[in-house]
């Protein structure tokens, strides 16, 4: 006997999935490690001026990397502490990162060590 105007389908037993094998043969690898985040340092006149004046290094980085990843990879690769990271995407489609170093480090020394100058 129907007592309501609307009909709802009765809830049936839903079993948990137990696959015989995993659908992916290998787990997904993180493609952005500290070596692939930073591509190369930029050596233009304006970046040299930033190194001298505002204690800032300029890098071309991977387009998918974020500011935290850039900061961590700079710390790991060059053993320096940075205050902040500013990023922009150029009209050519590359991501540029301005890494401001802390007061303890001098950008000129780090640039000499990296091979920018």
XYZ file of N, CA, C and O in Angstrom:
468
model
N 0.850 -1.186 0.000
C 0.000 0.000 0.000
C 0.886 1.237 0.000
O 1.817 1.343 0.786
N 0.632 2.176 -0.898
C 1.380 3.434 -0.972
C 0.668 4.482 -0.135
O -0.512 4.749 -0.336
N 1.423 5.059 0.804
C 0.840 6.102 1.647
C 1.292 7.496 1.238
O 0.726 8.468 1.710
N 2.331 7.575 0.400
C 2.864 8.871 -0.031
C 2.676 9.046 -1.526
O 2.529 8.067 -2.267
N 2.726 10.286 -1.964
C 2.588 10.572 -3.386
C 3.891 10.255 -4.119
O 3.875 9.731 -5.231
N 5.039 10.535 -3.469
C 6.340 10.333 -4.099
C 6.923 8.973 -3.732
O 6.753 8.509 -2.610
N 7.599 8.388 -4.712
C 8.213 7.078 -4.491
C 9.723 7.232 -4.353
O 10.346 7.857 -5.204
N 10.307 6.719 -3.250
C 11.760 6.689 -3.118
C 12.221 5.255 -3.182
O 11.620 4.377 -2.585
N 13.310 5.070 -3.925
C 13.856 3.730 -4.103
C 14.400 3.242 -2.769
O 15.088 3.999 -2.065
N 14.150 2.012 -2.387
C 14.642 1.522 -1.094
C 16.160 1.385 -1.085
O 16.780 1.115 -2.119
N 16.770 1.625 0.055
C 18.220 1.523 0.209
C 18.595 0.046 0.243
O 18.044 -0.728 1.026
N 19.577 -0.309 -0.607
C 20.038 -1.700 -0.660
C 21.437 -1.793 -0.086
O 22.080 -0.768 0.183
N 21.927 -2.988 0.053
C 23.242 -3.220 0.637
C 24.337 -2.740 -0.307
O 24.358 -3.106 -1.482
N 25.234 -1.883 0.193
C 26.371 -1.430 -0.622
C 27.648 -1.954 0.015
O 27.985 -1.580 1.138
N 28.332 -2.831 -0.702
C 29.540 -3.457 -0.189
C 30.762 -2.601 -0.484
O 30.807 -1.874 -1.479
N 31.788 -2.720 0.374
C 33.040 -2.015 0.164
C 33.818 -2.682 -0.954
O 33.787 -3.902 -1.100
N 34.526 -1.859 -1.742
C 35.282 -2.413 -2.871
C 36.523 -3.140 -2.387
O 37.234 -2.643 -1.511
N 36.753 -4.313 -2.951
C 37.973 -5.080 -2.639
C 38.630 -5.469 -3.947
O 38.410 -6.578 -4.454
N 39.451 -4.565 -4.529
C 40.034 -4.875 -5.841
C 41.078 -5.976 -5.744
O 41.777 -6.121 -4.741
N 41.170 -6.756 -6.806
C 42.147 -7.840 -6.860
C 43.556 -7.290 -7.059
O 44.535 -7.886 -6.629
N 43.676 -6.131 -7.722
C 44.986 -5.496 -7.938
C 44.766 -3.984 -7.988
O 43.662 -3.507 -8.251
N 45.837 -3.222 -7.706
C 45.710 -1.770 -7.755
C 45.707 -1.308 -9.206
O 46.361 -1.883 -10.069
N 44.986 -0.254 -9.493
C 44.832 0.229 -10.867
C 46.086 0.939 -11.369
O 46.304 1.029 -12.560
N 46.901 1.484 -10.453
C 48.157 2.118 -10.836
C 49.299 1.175 -10.479
O 49.354 0.662 -9.370
N 50.206 0.960 -11.413
C 51.296 0.022 -11.173
C 52.298 0.588 -10.173
O 52.843 -0.130 -9.351
N 52.549 1.908 -10.252
C 53.480 2.540 -9.315
C 52.819 3.778 -8.733
O 52.016 4.439 -9.400
N 53.160 4.143 -7.507
C 52.585 5.368 -6.946
C 53.117 6.601 -7.668
O 54.228 6.595 -8.206
N 52.321 7.651 -7.681
C 52.676 8.870 -8.407
C 53.867 9.547 -7.737
O 53.891 9.729 -6.526
N 54.857 9.906 -8.565
C 56.079 10.543 -8.057
C 55.930 12.054 -8.126
O 55.387 12.582 -9.096
N 56.407 12.748 -7.093
C 56.374 14.203 -7.109
C 57.430 14.711 -8.091
O 58.620 14.493 -7.908
N 56.979 15.370 -9.158
C 57.908 15.786 -10.204
C 58.645 17.071 -9.844
O 59.639 17.416 -10.472
N 58.164 17.801 -8.852
C 58.815 19.058 -8.468
C 59.677 18.832 -7.222
O 59.244 19.085 -6.101
N 60.903 18.356 -7.420
C 61.829 18.274 -6.298
C 62.661 19.550 -6.286
O 62.459 20.439 -7.106
N 63.596 19.643 -5.334
C 64.329 20.899 -5.170
C 65.204 21.239 -6.374
O 65.502 22.405 -6.608
N 65.578 20.239 -7.171
C 66.417 20.507 -8.335
C 65.598 20.965 -9.537
O 66.109 21.695 -10.387
N 64.342 20.539 -9.631
C 63.551 20.918 -10.800
C 62.718 22.173 -10.563
O 62.149 22.709 -11.511
N 62.641 22.650 -9.310
C 61.900 23.889 -9.044
C 62.648 25.071 -9.636
O 62.085 25.871 -10.395
N 63.944 25.204 -9.325
C 64.734 26.316 -9.843
C 65.402 25.886 -11.139
O 66.144 24.909 -11.162
N 65.156 26.627 -12.223
C 65.769 26.294 -13.507
C 67.155 26.924 -13.616
O 68.142 26.234 -13.815
N 67.217 28.272 -13.493
C 68.514 28.952 -13.579
C 68.385 30.361 -13.009
O 67.288 30.931 -12.989
N 69.504 30.935 -12.545
C 69.469 32.329 -12.093
C 69.479 33.283 -13.288
O 70.037 32.967 -14.343
N 68.844 34.427 -13.103
C 68.761 35.414 -14.175
C 69.919 36.401 -14.052
O 70.251 36.837 -12.953
N 70.549 36.727 -15.185
C 71.758 37.559 -15.148
C 71.612 38.815 -15.999
O 72.542 39.216 -16.677
N 70.453 39.444 -15.960
C 70.254 40.673 -16.715
C 70.763 41.871 -15.916
O 71.108 41.743 -14.737
N 70.786 43.042 -16.562
C 71.254 44.248 -15.874
C 70.354 44.601 -14.702
O 70.833 44.983 -13.631
N 69.056 44.461 -14.902
C 68.122 44.805 -13.822
C 68.265 43.850 -12.640
O 68.154 44.264 -11.476
N 68.544 42.575 -12.916
C 68.733 41.631 -11.811
C 70.043 41.907 -11.081
O 70.123 41.734 -9.862
N 71.071 42.357 -11.802
C 72.334 42.736 -11.148
C 72.125 43.943 -10.243
O 72.682 44.021 -9.141
N 71.316 44.884 -10.692
C 71.009 46.059 -9.883
C 70.275 45.652 -8.605
O 70.552 46.174 -7.525
N 69.359 44.681 -8.720
C 68.638 44.190 -7.541
C 69.587 43.487 -6.574
O 69.432 43.603 -5.356
N 70.561 42.751 -7.108
C 71.538 42.060 -6.256
C 72.321 43.079 -5.442
O 72.516 42.924 -4.232
N 72.754 44.152 -6.098
C 73.568 45.150 -5.411
C 72.740 46.005 -4.454
O 73.159 46.252 -3.324
N 71.573 46.471 -4.902
C 70.818 47.453 -4.123
C 69.935 46.841 -3.044
O 69.966 47.273 -1.890
N 69.136 45.841 -3.403
C 68.114 45.384 -2.451
C 68.328 43.959 -1.939
O 67.383 43.346 -1.439
N 69.559 43.419 -2.096
C 69.898 42.111 -1.517
C 68.940 41.016 -2.011
O 68.451 40.207 -1.243
N 68.659 41.026 -3.321
C 67.666 40.132 -3.909
C 68.275 39.362 -5.074
O 68.956 39.945 -5.906
N 68.015 38.062 -5.116
C 68.430 37.227 -6.248
C 67.214 36.941 -7.127
O 66.094 36.819 -6.622
N 67.443 36.834 -8.436
C 66.343 36.591 -9.375
C 66.578 35.243 -10.054
O 67.661 34.981 -10.571
N 65.548 34.390 -10.023
C 65.634 33.058 -10.625
C 64.481 32.863 -11.598
O 63.396 33.406 -11.401
N 64.715 32.058 -12.629
C 63.629 31.528 -13.445
C 63.292 30.165 -12.853
O 64.175 29.324 -12.671
N 62.015 29.963 -12.508
C 61.599 28.743 -11.811
C 60.530 28.027 -12.626
O 60.035 28.542 -13.633
N 60.203 26.823 -12.189
C 59.171 26.034 -12.854
C 57.823 26.733 -12.718
O 57.516 27.298 -11.666
N 57.025 26.673 -13.754
C 55.752 27.402 -13.790
C 54.761 26.880 -12.751
O 53.916 27.623 -12.257
N 54.891 25.606 -12.367
C 53.937 25.012 -11.424
C 54.355 25.171 -9.965
O 53.599 24.818 -9.064
N 55.562 25.680 -9.711
C 56.037 25.776 -8.331
C 55.421 26.978 -7.632
O 55.115 27.985 -8.259
N 55.255 26.855 -6.313
C 54.713 27.972 -5.545
C 55.811 28.602 -4.681
O 56.950 28.133 -4.674
N 55.458 29.653 -3.943
C 56.456 30.422 -3.206
C 57.124 29.593 -2.106
O 58.313 29.725 -1.861
N 56.358 28.743 -1.455
C 56.938 27.899 -0.387
C 57.964 26.931 -0.959
O 59.023 26.713 -0.363
N 57.648 26.324 -2.109
C 58.589 25.393 -2.744
C 59.850 26.118 -3.195
O 60.961 25.600 -3.055
N 59.706 27.329 -3.719
C 60.858 28.108 -4.168
C 61.747 28.441 -2.982
O 62.970 28.281 -3.026
N 61.140 28.884 -1.882
C 61.895 29.241 -0.672
C 62.656 28.033 -0.128
O 63.834 28.123 0.216
N 61.987 26.877 -0.085
C 62.622 25.664 0.437
C 63.764 25.193 -0.461
O 64.824 24.786 0.036
N 63.577 25.256 -1.770
C 64.633 24.780 -2.664
C 65.835 25.719 -2.663
O 66.975 25.267 -2.761
N 65.607 27.036 -2.541
C 66.728 27.983 -2.428
C 67.506 27.701 -1.148
O 68.742 27.704 -1.141
N 66.775 27.424 -0.071
C 67.431 27.121 1.213
C 68.264 25.847 1.114
O 69.395 25.788 1.593
N 67.723 24.820 0.462
C 68.430 23.542 0.353
C 69.633 23.627 -0.587
O 70.713 23.134 -0.286
N 69.438 24.250 -1.747
C 70.491 24.247 -2.762
C 71.642 25.186 -2.429
O 72.806 24.846 -2.644
N 71.324 26.372 -1.918
C 72.363 27.388 -1.740
C 72.708 27.682 -0.284
O 73.542 28.538 -0.010
N 72.064 26.995 0.661
C 72.315 27.165 2.108
C 72.177 28.622 2.544
O 73.042 29.172 3.218
N 71.074 29.245 2.142
C 70.814 30.631 2.531
C 69.390 30.752 3.058
O 68.507 29.966 2.694
N 69.186 31.731 3.928
C 67.855 32.035 4.449
C 67.292 33.193 3.646
O 67.990 34.163 3.364
N 66.016 33.095 3.264
C 65.416 34.208 2.536
C 64.230 34.753 3.315
O 63.506 34.021 3.977
N 64.071 36.075 3.231
C 62.967 36.745 3.924
C 61.650 36.523 3.211
O 60.672 36.113 3.817
N 61.620 36.837 1.910
C 60.365 36.665 1.181
C 60.639 36.370 -0.287
O 61.736 36.609 -0.781
N 59.621 35.856 -0.948
C 59.712 35.498 -2.362
C 58.557 36.163 -3.094
O 57.399 36.018 -2.710
N 58.884 36.927 -4.138
C 57.866 37.490 -5.028
C 57.965 36.776 -6.368
O 59.060 36.531 -6.855
N 56.813 36.452 -6.949
C 56.824 35.753 -8.231
C 55.964 36.493 -9.240
O 55.039 37.222 -8.871
N 56.299 36.295 -10.509
C 55.463 36.796 -11.592
C 55.636 35.875 -12.784
O 56.651 35.191 -12.904
N 54.638 35.864 -13.643
C 54.713 35.087 -14.872
C 54.934 36.067 -16.018
O 54.159 37.004 -16.205
N 56.019 35.856 -16.743
C 56.402 36.776 -17.813
C 55.498 36.574 -19.027
O 54.833 35.535 -19.142
N 55.471 37.533 -19.943
C 54.683 37.347 -21.178
C 55.157 36.175 -22.021
O 54.401 35.646 -22.834
N 56.419 35.755 -21.834
C 56.916 34.576 -22.556
C 56.438 33.266 -21.939
O 56.730 32.193 -22.453
N 55.773 33.340 -20.787
C 55.233 32.142 -20.149
C 56.168 31.500 -19.153
O 55.965 30.354 -18.770
N 57.205 32.231 -18.723
C 58.117 31.699 -17.711
C 57.806 32.355 -16.373
O 57.328 33.496 -16.333
N 58.076 31.651 -15.293
C 57.854 32.220 -13.966
C 59.171 32.743 -13.429
O 60.177 32.051 -13.445
N 59.132 33.981 -12.957
C 60.322 34.639 -12.422
C 60.123 34.810 -10.923
O 59.040 35.210 -10.485
N 61.149 34.481 -10.146
C 61.064 34.595 -8.685
C 62.122 35.561 -8.176
O 63.305 35.414 -8.483
N 61.670 36.545 -7.419
C 62.570 37.495 -6.756
C 62.726 37.026 -5.316
O 61.782 37.098 -4.533
N 63.929 36.553 -4.957
C 64.178 35.993 -3.631
C 64.951 37.018 -2.813
O 66.125 37.286 -3.087
N 64.290 37.589 -1.818
C 64.909 38.584 -0.943
C 65.626 37.851 0.177
O 65.015 37.091 0.926
N 66.937 38.057 0.301
C 67.729 37.365 1.307
C 67.619 38.076 2.644
O 67.374 39.282 2.706
N 67.829 37.318 3.732
C 67.799 37.926 5.056
C 69.061 38.752 5.269
O 70.013 38.683 4.492
N 69.072 39.531 6.340
C 70.180 40.462 6.599
C 71.508 39.734 6.848
O 72.568 40.303 6.656
N 71.451 38.461 7.270
C 72.672 37.705 7.576
C 73.476 37.383 6.317
O 74.683 37.165 6.393
N 72.810 37.337 5.158
C 73.470 36.919 3.921
C 73.585 38.096 2.968
O 72.703 38.950 2.897
N 74.683 38.117 2.220
C 74.891 39.148 1.220
C 74.647 38.549 -0.162
O 75.220 37.509 -0.507
N 73.800 39.197 -0.943
C 73.427 38.662 -2.265
C 74.603 38.620 -3.217
O 74.689 37.728 -4.057
N 75.551 39.563 -3.071
C 76.736 39.561 -3.948
C 77.590 38.327 -3.715
O 78.047 37.674 -4.675
N 77.790 37.968 -2.442
C 78.582 36.764 -2.131
C 77.897 35.503 -2.660
O 78.541 34.623 -3.243
N 76.587 35.424 -2.426
C 75.833 34.252 -2.883
C 75.845 34.182 -4.409
O 76.018 33.110 -4.988
N 75.722 35.326 -5.083
C 75.731 35.342 -6.551
C 77.092 34.902 -7.089
O 77.152 34.197 -8.090
N 78.169 35.298 -6.408
C 79.500 34.840 -6.816
C 79.631 33.334 -6.651
O 80.195 32.646 -7.489
N 79.090 32.827 -5.526
C 79.169 31.392 -5.258
C 78.328 30.584 -6.255
O 78.758 29.518 -6.719
N 77.159 31.107 -6.611
C 76.265 30.414 -7.544
C 76.834 30.474 -8.961
O 76.683 29.552 -9.745
N 77.499 31.567 -9.296
C 78.065 31.721 -10.628
C 77.305 32.700 -11.477
O 77.390 32.671 -12.700
N 76.531 33.577 -10.836
C 75.781 34.591 -11.576
C 76.716 35.672 -12.064
O 76.640 36.121 -13.204
N 77.629 36.083 -11.204
C 78.570 37.169 -11.553
C 79.914 36.565 -11.947
O 80.416 35.682 -11.288
